[in-house]
PDB file of N, CA and C in Angstrom:
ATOM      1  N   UNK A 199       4.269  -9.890  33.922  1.00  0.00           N
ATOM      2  CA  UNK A 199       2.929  -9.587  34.352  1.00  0.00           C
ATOM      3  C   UNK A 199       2.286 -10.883  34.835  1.00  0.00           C
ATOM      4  N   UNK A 200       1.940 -10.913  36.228  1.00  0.00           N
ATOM      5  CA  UNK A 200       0.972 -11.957  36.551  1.00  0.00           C
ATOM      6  C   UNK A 200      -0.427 -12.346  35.787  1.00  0.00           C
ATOM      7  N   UNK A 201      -0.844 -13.381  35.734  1.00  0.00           N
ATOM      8  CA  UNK A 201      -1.830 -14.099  35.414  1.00  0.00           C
ATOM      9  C   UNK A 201      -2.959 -12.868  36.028  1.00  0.00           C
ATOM     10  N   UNK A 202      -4.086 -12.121  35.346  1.00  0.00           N
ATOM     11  CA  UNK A 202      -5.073 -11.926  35.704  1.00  0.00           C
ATOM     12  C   UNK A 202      -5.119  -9.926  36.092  1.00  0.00           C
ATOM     13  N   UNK A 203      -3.726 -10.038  36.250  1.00  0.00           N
ATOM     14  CA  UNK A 203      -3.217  -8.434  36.199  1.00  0.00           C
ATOM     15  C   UNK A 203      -3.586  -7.858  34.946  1.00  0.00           C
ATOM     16  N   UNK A 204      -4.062  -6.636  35.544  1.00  0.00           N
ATOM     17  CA  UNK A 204      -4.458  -5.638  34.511  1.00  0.00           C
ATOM     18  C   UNK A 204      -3.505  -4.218  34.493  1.00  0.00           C
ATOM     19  N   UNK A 205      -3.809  -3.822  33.059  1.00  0.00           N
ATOM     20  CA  UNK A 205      -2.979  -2.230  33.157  1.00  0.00           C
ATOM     21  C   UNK A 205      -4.031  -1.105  32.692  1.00  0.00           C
ATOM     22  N   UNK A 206      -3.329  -0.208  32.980  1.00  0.00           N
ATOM     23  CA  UNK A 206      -4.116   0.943  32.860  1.00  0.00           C
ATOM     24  C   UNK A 206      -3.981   1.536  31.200  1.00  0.00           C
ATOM     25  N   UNK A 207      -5.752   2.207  31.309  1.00  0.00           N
ATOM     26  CA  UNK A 207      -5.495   3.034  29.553  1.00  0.00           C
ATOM     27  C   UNK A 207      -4.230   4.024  29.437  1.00  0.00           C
ATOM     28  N   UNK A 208      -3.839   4.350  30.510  1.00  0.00           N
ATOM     29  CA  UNK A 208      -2.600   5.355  30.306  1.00  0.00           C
ATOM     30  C   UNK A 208      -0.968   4.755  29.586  1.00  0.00           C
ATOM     31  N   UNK A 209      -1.081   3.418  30.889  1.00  0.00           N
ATOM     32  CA  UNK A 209      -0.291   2.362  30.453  1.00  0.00           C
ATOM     33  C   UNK A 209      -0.261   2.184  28.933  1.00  0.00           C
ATOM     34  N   UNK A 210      -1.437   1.627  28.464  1.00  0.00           N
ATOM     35  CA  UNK A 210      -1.383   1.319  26.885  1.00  0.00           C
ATOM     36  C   UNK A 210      -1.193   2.289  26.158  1.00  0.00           C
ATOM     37  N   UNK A 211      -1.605   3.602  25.922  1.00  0.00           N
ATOM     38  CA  UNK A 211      -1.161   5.050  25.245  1.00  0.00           C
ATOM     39  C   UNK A 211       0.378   5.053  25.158  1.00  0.00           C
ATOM     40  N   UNK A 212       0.801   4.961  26.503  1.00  0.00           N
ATOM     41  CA  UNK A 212       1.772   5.270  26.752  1.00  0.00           C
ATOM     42  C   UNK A 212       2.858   4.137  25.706  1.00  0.00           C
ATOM     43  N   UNK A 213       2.452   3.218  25.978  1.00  0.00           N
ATOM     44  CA  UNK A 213       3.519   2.404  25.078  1.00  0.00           C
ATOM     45  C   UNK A 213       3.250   2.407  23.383  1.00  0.00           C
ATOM     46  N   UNK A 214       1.576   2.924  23.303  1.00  0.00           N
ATOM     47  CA  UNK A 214       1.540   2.588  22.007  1.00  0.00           C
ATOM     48  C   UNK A 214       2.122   3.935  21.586  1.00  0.00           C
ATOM     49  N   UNK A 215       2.341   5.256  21.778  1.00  0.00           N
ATOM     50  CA  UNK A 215       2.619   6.233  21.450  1.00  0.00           C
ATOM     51  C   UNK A 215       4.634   6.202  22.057  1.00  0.00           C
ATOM     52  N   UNK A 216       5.068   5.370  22.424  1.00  0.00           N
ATOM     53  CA  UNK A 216       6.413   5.156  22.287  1.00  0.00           C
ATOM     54  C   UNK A 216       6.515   4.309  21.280  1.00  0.00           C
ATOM     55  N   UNK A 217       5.458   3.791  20.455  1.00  0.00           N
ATOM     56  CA  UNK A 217       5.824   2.695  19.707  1.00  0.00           C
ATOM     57  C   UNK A 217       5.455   3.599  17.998  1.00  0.00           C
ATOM     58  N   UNK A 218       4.981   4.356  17.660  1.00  0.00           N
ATOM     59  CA  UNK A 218       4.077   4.911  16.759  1.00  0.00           C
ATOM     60  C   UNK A 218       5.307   5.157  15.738  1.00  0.00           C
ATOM     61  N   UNK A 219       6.373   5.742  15.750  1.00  0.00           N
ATOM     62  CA  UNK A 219       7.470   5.938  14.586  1.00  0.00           C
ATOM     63  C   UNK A 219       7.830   4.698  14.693  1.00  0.00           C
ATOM     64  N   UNK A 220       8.333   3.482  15.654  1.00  0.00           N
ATOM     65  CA  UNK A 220       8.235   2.071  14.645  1.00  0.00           C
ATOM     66  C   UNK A 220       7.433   1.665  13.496  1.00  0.00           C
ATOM     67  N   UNK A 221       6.352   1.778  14.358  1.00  0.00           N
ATOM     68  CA  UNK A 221       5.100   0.854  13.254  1.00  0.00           C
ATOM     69  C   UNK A 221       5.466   2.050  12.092  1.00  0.00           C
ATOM     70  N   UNK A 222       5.549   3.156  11.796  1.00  0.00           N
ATOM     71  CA  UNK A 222       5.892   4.371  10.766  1.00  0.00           C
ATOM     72  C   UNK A 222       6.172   3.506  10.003  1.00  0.00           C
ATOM     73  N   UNK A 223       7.889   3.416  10.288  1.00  0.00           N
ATOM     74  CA  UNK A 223       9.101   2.905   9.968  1.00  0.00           C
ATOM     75  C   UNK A 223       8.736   1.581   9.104  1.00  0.00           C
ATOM     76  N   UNK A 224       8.222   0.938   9.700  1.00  0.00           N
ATOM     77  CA  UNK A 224       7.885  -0.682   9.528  1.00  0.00           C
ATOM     78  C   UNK A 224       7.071  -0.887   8.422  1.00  0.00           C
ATOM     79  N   UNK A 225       5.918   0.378   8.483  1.00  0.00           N
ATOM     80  CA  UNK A 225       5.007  -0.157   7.051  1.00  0.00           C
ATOM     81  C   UNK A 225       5.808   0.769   5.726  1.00  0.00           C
ATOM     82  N   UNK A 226       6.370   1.947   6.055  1.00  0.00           N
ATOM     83  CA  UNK A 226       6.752   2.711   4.647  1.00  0.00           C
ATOM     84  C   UNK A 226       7.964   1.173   4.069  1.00  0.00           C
ATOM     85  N   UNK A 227       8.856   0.449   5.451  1.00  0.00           N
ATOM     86  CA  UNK A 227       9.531  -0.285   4.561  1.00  0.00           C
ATOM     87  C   UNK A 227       9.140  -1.253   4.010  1.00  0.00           C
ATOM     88  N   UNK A 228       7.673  -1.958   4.128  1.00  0.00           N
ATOM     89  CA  UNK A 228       6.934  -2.834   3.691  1.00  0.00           C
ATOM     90  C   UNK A 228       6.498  -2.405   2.461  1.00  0.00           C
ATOM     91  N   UNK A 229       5.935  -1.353   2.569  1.00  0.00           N
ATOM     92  CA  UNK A 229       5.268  -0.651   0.990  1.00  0.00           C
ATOM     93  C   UNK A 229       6.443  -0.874   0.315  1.00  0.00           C
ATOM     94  N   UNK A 230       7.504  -0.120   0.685  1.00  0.00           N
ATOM     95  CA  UNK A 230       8.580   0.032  -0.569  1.00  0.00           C
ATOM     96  C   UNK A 230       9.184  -1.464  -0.903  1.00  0.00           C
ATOM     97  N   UNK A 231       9.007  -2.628  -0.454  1.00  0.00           N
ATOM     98  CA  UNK A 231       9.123  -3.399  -1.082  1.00  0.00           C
ATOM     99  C   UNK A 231       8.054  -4.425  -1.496  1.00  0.00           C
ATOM    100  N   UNK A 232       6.886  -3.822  -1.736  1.00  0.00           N
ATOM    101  CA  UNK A 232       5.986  -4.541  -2.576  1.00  0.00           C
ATOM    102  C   UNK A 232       6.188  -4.396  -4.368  1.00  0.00           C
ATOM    103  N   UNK A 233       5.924  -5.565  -4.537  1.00  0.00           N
ATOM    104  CA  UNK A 233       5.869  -5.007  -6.294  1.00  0.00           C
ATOM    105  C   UNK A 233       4.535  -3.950  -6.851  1.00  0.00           C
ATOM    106  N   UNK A 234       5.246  -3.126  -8.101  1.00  0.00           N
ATOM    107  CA  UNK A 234       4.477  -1.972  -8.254  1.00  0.00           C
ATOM    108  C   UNK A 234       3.124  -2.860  -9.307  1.00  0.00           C
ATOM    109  N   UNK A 235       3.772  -4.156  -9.819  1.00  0.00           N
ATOM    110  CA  UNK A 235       2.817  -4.903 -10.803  1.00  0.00           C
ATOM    111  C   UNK A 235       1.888  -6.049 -10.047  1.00  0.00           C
ATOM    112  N   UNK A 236       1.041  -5.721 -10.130  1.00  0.00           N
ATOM    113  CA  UNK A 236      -0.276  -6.998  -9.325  1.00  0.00           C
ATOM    114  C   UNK A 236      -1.046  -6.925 -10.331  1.00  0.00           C
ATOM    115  N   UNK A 237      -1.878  -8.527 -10.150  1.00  0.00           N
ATOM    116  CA  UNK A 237      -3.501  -8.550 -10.947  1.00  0.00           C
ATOM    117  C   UNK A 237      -4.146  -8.874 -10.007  1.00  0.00           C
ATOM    118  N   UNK A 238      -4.150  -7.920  -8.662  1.00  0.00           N
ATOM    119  CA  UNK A 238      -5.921  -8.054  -7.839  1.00  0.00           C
ATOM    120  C   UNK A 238      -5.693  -6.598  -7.693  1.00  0.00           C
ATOM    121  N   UNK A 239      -7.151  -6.666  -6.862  1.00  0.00           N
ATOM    122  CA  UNK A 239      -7.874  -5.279  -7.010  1.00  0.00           C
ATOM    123  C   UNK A 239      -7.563  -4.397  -6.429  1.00  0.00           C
ATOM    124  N   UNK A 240      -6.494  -5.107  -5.624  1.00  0.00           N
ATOM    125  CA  UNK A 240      -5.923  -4.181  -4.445  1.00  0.00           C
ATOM    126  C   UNK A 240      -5.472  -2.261  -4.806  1.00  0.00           C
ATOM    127  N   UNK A 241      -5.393  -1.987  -6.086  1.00  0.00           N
ATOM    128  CA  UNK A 241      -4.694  -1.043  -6.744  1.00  0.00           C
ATOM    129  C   UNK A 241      -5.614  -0.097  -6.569  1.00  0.00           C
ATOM    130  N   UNK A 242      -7.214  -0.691  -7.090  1.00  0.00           N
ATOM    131  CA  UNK A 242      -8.068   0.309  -7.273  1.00  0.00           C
ATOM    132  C   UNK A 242      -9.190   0.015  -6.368  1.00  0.00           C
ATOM    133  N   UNK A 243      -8.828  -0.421  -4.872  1.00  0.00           N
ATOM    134  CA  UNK A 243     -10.190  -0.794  -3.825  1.00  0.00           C
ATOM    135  C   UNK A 243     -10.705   0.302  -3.028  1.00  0.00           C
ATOM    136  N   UNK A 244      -9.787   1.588  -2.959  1.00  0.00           N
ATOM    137  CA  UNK A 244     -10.353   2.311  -2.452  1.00  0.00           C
ATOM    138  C   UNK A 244     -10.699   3.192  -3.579  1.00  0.00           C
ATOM    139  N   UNK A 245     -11.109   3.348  -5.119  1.00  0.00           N
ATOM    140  CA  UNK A 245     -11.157   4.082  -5.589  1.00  0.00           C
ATOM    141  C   UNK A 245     -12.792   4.545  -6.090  1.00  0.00           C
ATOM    142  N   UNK A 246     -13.058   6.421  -5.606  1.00  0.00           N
ATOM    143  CA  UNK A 246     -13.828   6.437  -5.253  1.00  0.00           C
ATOM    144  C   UNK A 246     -14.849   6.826  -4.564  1.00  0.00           C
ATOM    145  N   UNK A 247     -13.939   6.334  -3.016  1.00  0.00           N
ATOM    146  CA  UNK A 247     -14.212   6.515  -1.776  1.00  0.00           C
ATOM    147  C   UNK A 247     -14.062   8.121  -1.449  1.00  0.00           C
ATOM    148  N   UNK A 248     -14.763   8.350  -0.614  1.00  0.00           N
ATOM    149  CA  UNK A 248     -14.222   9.899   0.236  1.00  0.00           C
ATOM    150  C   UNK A 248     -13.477   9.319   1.505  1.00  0.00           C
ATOM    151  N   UNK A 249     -11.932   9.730   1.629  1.00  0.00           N
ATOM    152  CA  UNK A 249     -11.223   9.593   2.773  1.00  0.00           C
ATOM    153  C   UNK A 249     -11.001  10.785   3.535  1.00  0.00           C
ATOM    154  N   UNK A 250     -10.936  10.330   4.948  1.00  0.00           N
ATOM    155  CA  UNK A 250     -10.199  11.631   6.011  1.00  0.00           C
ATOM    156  C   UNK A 250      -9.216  12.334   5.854  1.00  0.00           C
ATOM    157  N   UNK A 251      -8.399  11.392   4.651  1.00  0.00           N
ATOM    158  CA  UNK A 251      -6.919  11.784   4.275  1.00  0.00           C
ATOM    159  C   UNK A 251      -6.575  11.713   3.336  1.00  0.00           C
ATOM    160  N   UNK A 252      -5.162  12.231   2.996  1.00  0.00           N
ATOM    161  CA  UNK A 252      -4.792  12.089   1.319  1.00  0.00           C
ATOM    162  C   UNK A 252      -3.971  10.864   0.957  1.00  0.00           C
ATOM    163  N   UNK A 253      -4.061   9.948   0.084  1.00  0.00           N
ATOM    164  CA  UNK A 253      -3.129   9.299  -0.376  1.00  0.00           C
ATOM    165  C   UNK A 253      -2.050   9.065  -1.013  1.00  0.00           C
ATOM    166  N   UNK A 254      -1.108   8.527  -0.794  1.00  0.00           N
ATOM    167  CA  UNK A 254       0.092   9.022  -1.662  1.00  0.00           C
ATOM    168  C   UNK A 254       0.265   8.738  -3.152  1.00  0.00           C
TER     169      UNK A 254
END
């Protein structure tokens, strides 16, 4: 891509939605190798909250 070239919103959809089961892929294998034992708050930061979604 040249200096100053632009792409289109379709352009970006388009790749980010060829890209969407990577990034999937990428964070379930990140989670599964975090440790299940921490001392920050991270465990209980959303707890609480009303989400859009369910958590696992």
């Amino acid at each position: 891509m040249e200096r100053g070239e632009g792409v289109s919103q379709d352009e970006v959809f388009r790749v980010f939605a060829a890209n969407v089961e990577r990034l999937k892929s990428l964070v379930l294998k990140t989670v599964h190798v975090l440790d299940r034992e921490r001392d920050c708050a991270c465990a209980t930061a959303l707890d609480g909250m009303d989400l859009p979604f369910e958590l696992p």
